Short mmCIF file of N, CA and C in Angstrom, two decimals:
data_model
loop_
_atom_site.label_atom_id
_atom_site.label_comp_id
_atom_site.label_asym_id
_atom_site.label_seq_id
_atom_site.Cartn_x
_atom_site.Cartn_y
_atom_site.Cartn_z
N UNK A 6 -26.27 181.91 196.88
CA UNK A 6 -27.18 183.04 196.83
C UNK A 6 -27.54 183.51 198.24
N UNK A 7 -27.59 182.26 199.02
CA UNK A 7 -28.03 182.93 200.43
C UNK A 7 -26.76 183.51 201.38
N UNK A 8 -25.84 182.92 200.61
CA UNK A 8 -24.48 184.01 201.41
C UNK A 8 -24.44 185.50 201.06
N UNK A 9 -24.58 185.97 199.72
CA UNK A 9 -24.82 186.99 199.11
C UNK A 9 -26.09 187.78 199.57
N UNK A 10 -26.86 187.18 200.24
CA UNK A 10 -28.22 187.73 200.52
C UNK A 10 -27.64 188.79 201.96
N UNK A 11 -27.52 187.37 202.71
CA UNK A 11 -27.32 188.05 204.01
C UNK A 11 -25.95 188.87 203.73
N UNK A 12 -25.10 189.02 203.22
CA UNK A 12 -23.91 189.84 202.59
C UNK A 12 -24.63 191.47 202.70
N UNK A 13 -25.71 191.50 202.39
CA UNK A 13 -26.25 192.70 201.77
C UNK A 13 -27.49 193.07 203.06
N UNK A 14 -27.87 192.20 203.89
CA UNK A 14 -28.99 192.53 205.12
C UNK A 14 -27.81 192.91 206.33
N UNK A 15 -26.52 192.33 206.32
CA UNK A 15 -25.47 192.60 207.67
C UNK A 15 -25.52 194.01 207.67
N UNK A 16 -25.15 194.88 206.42
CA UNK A 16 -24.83 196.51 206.41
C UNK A 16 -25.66 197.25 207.00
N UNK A 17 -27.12 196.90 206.27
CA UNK A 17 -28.40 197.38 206.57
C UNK A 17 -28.85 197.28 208.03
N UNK A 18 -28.39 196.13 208.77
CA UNK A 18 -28.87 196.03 210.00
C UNK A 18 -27.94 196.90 211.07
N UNK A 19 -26.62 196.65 210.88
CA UNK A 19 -25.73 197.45 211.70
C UNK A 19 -26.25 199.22 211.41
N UNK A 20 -26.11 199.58 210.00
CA UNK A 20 -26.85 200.81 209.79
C UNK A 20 -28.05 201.48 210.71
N UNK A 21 -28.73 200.08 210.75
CA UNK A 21 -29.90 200.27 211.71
C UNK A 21 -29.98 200.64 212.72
N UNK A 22 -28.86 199.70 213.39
CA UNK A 22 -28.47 200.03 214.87
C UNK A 22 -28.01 201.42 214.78
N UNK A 23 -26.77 201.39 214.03
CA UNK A 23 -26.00 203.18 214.01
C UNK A 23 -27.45 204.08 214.17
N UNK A 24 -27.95 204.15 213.34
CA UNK A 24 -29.17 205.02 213.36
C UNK A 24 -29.98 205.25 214.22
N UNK A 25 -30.88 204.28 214.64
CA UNK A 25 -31.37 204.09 216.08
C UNK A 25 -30.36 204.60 217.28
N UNK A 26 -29.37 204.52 217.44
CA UNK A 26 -28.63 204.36 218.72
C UNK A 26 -28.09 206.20 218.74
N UNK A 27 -28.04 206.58 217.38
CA UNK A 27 -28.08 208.12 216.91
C UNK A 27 -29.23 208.88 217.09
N UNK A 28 -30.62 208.36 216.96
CA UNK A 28 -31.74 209.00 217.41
C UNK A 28 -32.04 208.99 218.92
N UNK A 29 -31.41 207.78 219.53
CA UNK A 29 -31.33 207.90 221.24
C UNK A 29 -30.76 209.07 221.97
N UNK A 30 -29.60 209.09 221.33
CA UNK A 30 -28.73 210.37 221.97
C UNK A 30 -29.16 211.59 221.15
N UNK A 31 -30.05 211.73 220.65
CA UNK A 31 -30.43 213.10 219.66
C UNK A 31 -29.48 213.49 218.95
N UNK A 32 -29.02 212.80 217.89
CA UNK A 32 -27.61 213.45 216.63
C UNK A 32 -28.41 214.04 215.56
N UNK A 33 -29.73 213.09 215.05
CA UNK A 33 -30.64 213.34 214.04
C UNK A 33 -32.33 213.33 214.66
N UNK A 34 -32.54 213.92 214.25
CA UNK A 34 -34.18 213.89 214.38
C UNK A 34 -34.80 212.67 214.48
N UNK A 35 -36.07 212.61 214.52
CA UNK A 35 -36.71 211.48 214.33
C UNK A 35 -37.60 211.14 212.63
N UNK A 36 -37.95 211.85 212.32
CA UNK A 36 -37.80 212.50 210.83
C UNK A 36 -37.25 211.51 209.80
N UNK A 37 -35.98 212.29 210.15
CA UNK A 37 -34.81 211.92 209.16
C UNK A 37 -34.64 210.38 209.45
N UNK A 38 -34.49 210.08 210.57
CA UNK A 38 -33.80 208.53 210.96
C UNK A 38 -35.13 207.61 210.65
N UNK A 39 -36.60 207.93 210.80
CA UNK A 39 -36.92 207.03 210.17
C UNK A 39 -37.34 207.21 208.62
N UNK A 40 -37.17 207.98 207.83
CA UNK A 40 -37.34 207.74 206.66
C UNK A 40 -36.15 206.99 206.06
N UNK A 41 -34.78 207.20 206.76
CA UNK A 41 -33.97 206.51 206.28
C UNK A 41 -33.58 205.14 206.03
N UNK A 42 -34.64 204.58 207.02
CA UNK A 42 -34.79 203.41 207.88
C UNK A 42 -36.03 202.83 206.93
N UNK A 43 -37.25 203.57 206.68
CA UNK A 43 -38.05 202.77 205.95
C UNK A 43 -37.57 202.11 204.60
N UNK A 44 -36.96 203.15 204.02
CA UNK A 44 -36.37 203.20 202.65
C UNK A 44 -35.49 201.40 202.24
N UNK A 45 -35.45 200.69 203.52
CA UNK A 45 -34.55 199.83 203.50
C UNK A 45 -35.52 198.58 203.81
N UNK A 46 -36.74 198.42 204.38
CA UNK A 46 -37.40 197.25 205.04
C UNK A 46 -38.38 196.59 204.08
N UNK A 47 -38.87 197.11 202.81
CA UNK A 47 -39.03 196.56 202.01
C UNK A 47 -37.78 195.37 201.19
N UNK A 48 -36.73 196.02 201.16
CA UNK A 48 -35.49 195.24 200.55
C UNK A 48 -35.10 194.10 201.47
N UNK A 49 -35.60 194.03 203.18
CA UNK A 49 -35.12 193.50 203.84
C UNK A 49 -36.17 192.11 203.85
N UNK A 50 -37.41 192.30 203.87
CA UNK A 50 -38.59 191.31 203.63
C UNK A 50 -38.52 190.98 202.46
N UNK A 51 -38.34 191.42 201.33
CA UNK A 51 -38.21 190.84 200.27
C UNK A 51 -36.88 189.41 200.07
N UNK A 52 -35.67 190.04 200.42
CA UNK A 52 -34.53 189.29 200.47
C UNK A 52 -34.76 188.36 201.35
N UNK A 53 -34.80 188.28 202.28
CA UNK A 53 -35.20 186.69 203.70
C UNK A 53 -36.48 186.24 203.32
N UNK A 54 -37.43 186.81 202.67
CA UNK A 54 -39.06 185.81 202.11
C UNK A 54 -38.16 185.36 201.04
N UNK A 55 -37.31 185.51 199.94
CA UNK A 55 -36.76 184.73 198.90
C UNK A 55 -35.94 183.85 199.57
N UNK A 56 -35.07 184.33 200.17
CA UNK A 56 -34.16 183.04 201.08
C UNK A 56 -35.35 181.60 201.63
N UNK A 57 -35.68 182.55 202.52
CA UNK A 57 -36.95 181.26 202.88
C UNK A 57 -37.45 180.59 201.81
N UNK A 58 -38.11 180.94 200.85
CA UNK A 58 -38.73 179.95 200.05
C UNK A 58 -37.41 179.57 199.33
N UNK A 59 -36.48 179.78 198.92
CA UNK A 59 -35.03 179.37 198.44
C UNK A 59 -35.22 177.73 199.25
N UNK A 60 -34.91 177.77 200.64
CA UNK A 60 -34.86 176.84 200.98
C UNK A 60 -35.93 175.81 201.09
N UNK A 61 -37.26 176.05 200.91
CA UNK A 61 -38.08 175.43 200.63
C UNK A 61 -38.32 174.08 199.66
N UNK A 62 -37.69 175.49 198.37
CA UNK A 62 -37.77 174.66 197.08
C UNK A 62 -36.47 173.79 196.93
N UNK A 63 -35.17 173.88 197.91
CA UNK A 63 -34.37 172.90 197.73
C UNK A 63 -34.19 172.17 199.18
N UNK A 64 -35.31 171.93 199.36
CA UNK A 64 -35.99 170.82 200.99
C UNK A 64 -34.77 170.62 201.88
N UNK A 65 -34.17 172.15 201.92
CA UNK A 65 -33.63 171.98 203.73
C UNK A 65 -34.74 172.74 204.51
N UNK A 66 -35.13 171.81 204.84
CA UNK A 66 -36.52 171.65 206.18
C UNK A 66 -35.83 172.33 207.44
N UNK A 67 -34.47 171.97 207.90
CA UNK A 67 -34.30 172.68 208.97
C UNK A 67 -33.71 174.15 208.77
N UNK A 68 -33.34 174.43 208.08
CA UNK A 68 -32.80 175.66 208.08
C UNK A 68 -34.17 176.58 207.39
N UNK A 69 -35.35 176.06 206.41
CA UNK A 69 -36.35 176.81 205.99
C UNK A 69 -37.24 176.85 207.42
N UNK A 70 -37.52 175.94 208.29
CA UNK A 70 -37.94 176.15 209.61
C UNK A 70 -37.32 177.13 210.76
N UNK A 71 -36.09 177.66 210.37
CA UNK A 71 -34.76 177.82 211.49
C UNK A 71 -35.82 179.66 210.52
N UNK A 72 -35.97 179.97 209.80
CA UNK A 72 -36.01 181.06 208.59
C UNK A 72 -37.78 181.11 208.54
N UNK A 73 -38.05 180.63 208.74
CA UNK A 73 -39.76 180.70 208.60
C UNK A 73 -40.10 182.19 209.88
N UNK A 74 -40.17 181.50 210.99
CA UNK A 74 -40.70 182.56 211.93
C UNK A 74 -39.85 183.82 211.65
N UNK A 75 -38.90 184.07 211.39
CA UNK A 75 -38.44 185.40 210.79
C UNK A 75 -39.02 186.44 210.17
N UNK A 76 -39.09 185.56 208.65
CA UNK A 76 -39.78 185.86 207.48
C UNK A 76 -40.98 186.59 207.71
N UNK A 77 -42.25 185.64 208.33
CA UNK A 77 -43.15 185.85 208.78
C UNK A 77 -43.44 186.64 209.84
N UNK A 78 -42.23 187.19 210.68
CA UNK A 78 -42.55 187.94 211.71
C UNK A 78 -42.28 189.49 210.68
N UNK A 79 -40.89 189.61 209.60
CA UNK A 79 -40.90 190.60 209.29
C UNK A 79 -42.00 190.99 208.11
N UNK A 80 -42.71 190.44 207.29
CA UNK A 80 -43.89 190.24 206.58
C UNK A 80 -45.11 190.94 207.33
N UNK A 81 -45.48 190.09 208.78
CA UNK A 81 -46.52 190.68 209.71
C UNK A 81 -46.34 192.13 210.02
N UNK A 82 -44.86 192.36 210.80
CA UNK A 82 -44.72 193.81 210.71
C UNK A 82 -44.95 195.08 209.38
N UNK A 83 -44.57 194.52 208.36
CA UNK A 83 -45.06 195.27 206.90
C UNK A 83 -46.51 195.67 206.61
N UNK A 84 -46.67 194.44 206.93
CA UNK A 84 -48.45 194.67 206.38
C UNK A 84 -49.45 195.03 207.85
N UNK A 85 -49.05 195.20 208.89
CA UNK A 85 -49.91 195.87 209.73
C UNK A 85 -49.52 197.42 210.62
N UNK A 86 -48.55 197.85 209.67
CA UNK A 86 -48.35 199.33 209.78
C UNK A 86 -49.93 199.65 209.45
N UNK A 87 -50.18 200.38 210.37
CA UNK A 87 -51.72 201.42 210.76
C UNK A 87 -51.46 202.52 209.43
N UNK A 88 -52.56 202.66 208.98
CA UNK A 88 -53.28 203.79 208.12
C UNK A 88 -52.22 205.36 208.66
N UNK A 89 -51.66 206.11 207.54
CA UNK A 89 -51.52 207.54 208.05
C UNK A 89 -50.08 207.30 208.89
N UNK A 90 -49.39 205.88 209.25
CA UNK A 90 -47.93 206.10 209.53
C UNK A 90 -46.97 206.26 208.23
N UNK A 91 -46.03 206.67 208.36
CA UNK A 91 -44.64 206.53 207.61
C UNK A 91 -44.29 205.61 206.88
N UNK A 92 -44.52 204.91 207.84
CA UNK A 92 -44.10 203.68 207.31
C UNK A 92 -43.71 201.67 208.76
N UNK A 93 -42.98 201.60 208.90
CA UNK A 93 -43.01 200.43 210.05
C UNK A 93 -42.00 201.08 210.81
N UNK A 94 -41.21 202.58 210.44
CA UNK A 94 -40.91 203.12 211.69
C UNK A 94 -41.42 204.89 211.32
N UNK A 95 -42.00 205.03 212.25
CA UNK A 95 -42.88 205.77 212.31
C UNK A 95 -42.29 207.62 213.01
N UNK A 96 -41.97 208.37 212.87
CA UNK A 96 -41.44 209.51 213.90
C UNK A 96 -42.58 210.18 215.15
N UNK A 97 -43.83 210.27 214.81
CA UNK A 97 -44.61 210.46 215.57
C UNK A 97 -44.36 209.63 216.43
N UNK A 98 -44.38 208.17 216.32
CA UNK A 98 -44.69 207.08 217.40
C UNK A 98 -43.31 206.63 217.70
N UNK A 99 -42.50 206.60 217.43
CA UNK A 99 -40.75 206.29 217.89
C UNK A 99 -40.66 206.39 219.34
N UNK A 100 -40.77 207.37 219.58
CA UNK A 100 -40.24 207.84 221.11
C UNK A 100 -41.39 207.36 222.18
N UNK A 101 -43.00 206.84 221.36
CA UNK A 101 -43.74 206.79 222.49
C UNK A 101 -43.87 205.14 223.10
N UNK A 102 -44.20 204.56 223.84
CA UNK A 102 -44.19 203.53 224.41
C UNK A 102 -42.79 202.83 224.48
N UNK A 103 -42.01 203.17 224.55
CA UNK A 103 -40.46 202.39 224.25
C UNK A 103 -40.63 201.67 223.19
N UNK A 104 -40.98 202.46 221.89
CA UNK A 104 -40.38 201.66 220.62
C UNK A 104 -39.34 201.73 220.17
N UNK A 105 -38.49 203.12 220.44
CA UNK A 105 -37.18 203.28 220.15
C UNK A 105 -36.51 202.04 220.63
N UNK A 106 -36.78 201.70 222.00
CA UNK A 106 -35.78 200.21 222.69
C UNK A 106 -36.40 199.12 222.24
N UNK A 107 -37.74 199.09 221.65
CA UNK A 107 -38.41 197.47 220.98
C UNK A 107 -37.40 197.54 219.53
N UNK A 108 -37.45 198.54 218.95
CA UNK A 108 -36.54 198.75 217.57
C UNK A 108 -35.17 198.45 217.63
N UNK A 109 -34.72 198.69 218.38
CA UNK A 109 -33.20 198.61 218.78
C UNK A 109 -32.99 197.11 219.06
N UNK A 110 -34.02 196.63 220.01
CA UNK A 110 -33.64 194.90 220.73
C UNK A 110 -33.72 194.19 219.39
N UNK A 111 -34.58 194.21 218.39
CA UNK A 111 -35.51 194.02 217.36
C UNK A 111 -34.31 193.73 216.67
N UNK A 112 -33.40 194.50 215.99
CA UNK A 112 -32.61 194.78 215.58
C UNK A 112 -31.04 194.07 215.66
N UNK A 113 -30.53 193.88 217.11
CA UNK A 113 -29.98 193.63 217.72
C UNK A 113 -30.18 191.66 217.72
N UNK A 114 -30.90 191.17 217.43
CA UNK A 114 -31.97 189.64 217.73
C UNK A 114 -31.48 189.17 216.45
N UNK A 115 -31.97 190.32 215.07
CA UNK A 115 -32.03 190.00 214.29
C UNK A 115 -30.54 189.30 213.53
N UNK A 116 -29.70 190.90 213.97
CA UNK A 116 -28.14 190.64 213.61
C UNK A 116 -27.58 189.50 214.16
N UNK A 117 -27.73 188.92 215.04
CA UNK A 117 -27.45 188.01 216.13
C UNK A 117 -27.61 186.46 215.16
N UNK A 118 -29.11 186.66 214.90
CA UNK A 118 -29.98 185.57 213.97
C UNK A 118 -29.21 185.18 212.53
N UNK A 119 -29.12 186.85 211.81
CA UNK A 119 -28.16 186.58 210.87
C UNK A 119 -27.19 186.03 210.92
N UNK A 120 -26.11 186.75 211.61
CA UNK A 120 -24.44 186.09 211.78
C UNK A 120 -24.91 184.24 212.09
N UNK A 121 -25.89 183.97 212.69
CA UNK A 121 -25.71 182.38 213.11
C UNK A 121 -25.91 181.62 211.65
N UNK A 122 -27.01 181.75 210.65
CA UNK A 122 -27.43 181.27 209.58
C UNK A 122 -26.20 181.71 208.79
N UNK A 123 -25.83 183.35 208.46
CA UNK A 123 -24.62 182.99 207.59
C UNK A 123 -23.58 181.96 208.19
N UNK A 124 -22.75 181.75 209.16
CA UNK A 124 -21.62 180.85 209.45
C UNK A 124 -22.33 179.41 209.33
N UNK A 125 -23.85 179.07 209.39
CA UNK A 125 -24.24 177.80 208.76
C UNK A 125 -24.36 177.79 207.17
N UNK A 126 -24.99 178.75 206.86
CA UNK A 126 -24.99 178.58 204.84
C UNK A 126 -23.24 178.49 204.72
N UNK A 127 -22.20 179.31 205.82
CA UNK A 127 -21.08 179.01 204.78
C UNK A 127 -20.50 177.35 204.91
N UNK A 128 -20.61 176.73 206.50
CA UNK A 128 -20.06 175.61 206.97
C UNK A 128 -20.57 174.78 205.74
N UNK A 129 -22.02 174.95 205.26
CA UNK A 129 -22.54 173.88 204.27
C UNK A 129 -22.04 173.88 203.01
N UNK A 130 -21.81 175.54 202.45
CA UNK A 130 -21.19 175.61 201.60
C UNK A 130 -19.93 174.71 201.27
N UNK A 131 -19.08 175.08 202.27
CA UNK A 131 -17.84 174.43 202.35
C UNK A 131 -17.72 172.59 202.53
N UNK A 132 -18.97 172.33 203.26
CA UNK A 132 -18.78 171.27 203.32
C UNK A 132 -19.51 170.59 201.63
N UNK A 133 -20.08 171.27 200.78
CA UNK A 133 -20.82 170.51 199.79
C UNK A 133 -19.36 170.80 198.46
N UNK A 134 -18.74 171.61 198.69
CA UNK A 134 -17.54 171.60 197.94
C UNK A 134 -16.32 170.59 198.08
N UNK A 135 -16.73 170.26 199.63
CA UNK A 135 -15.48 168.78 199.51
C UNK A 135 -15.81 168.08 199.43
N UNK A 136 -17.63 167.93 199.55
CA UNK A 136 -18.19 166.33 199.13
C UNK A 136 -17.68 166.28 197.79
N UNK A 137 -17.75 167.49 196.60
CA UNK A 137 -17.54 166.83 195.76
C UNK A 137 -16.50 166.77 195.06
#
């Protein structure tokens, strides 16, 4: 399940980047790129808070620890979007303080984070199929 998870957060994140890295060079508005962008970060906290507790309830401690500060960092970001924004990417506020480049690094950390946990869920995979 957790290969399938992140299967479905890889698209979304590269998307992300495409998008972001398209609002840098002005292709699309700011508008458009973040509504397109919100539309997706609910699905994205939802899917890695289930992974996380996934691993919880079947006590790999290091990999639900390796997945905790994630979870919880993308959770914190959800629920303290300010009153009257968009959403956790915002078009008014995009361009101001270098959030466009906090969004982008953000982004960039994350994919990074992913690819490492998928090639561990698959090594385990593989290895719990020849244990048995």
């Amino acid at each position: 399940f957790c290969i399938l998870s992140y299967c479905t957060i890889f698209p979304y994140l590269v998307f992300q980047i495409i998008t972001l890295s398209d609002l840098e060079c002005d292709y699309i508005n700011a508008r458009s790129c973040c509504s397109k962008l919100n539309k997706w970060v609910v699905p994205e906290v939802i899917g890695h808070a289930v992974v996380t507790v996934l691993m919880l309830i079947s006590l790999h401690w290091f990999i639900f620890l390796l997945n905790l500060p994630v979870a919880t960092w993308n959770i914190y970001r959800y629920i303290m979007v300010p009153s009257g924004n968009m959403g956790v990417f915002d078009p008014t506020e995009i361009h101001n303080r270098g959030q466009l480049k906090s969004h982008m690094k953000e982004a960039m950390i994350k994919l990074g984070f992913h690819l490492l946990c998928f090639f561990m869920y698959l090594y385990s995979m593989i290895l719990a199929l020849i244990n048995d």
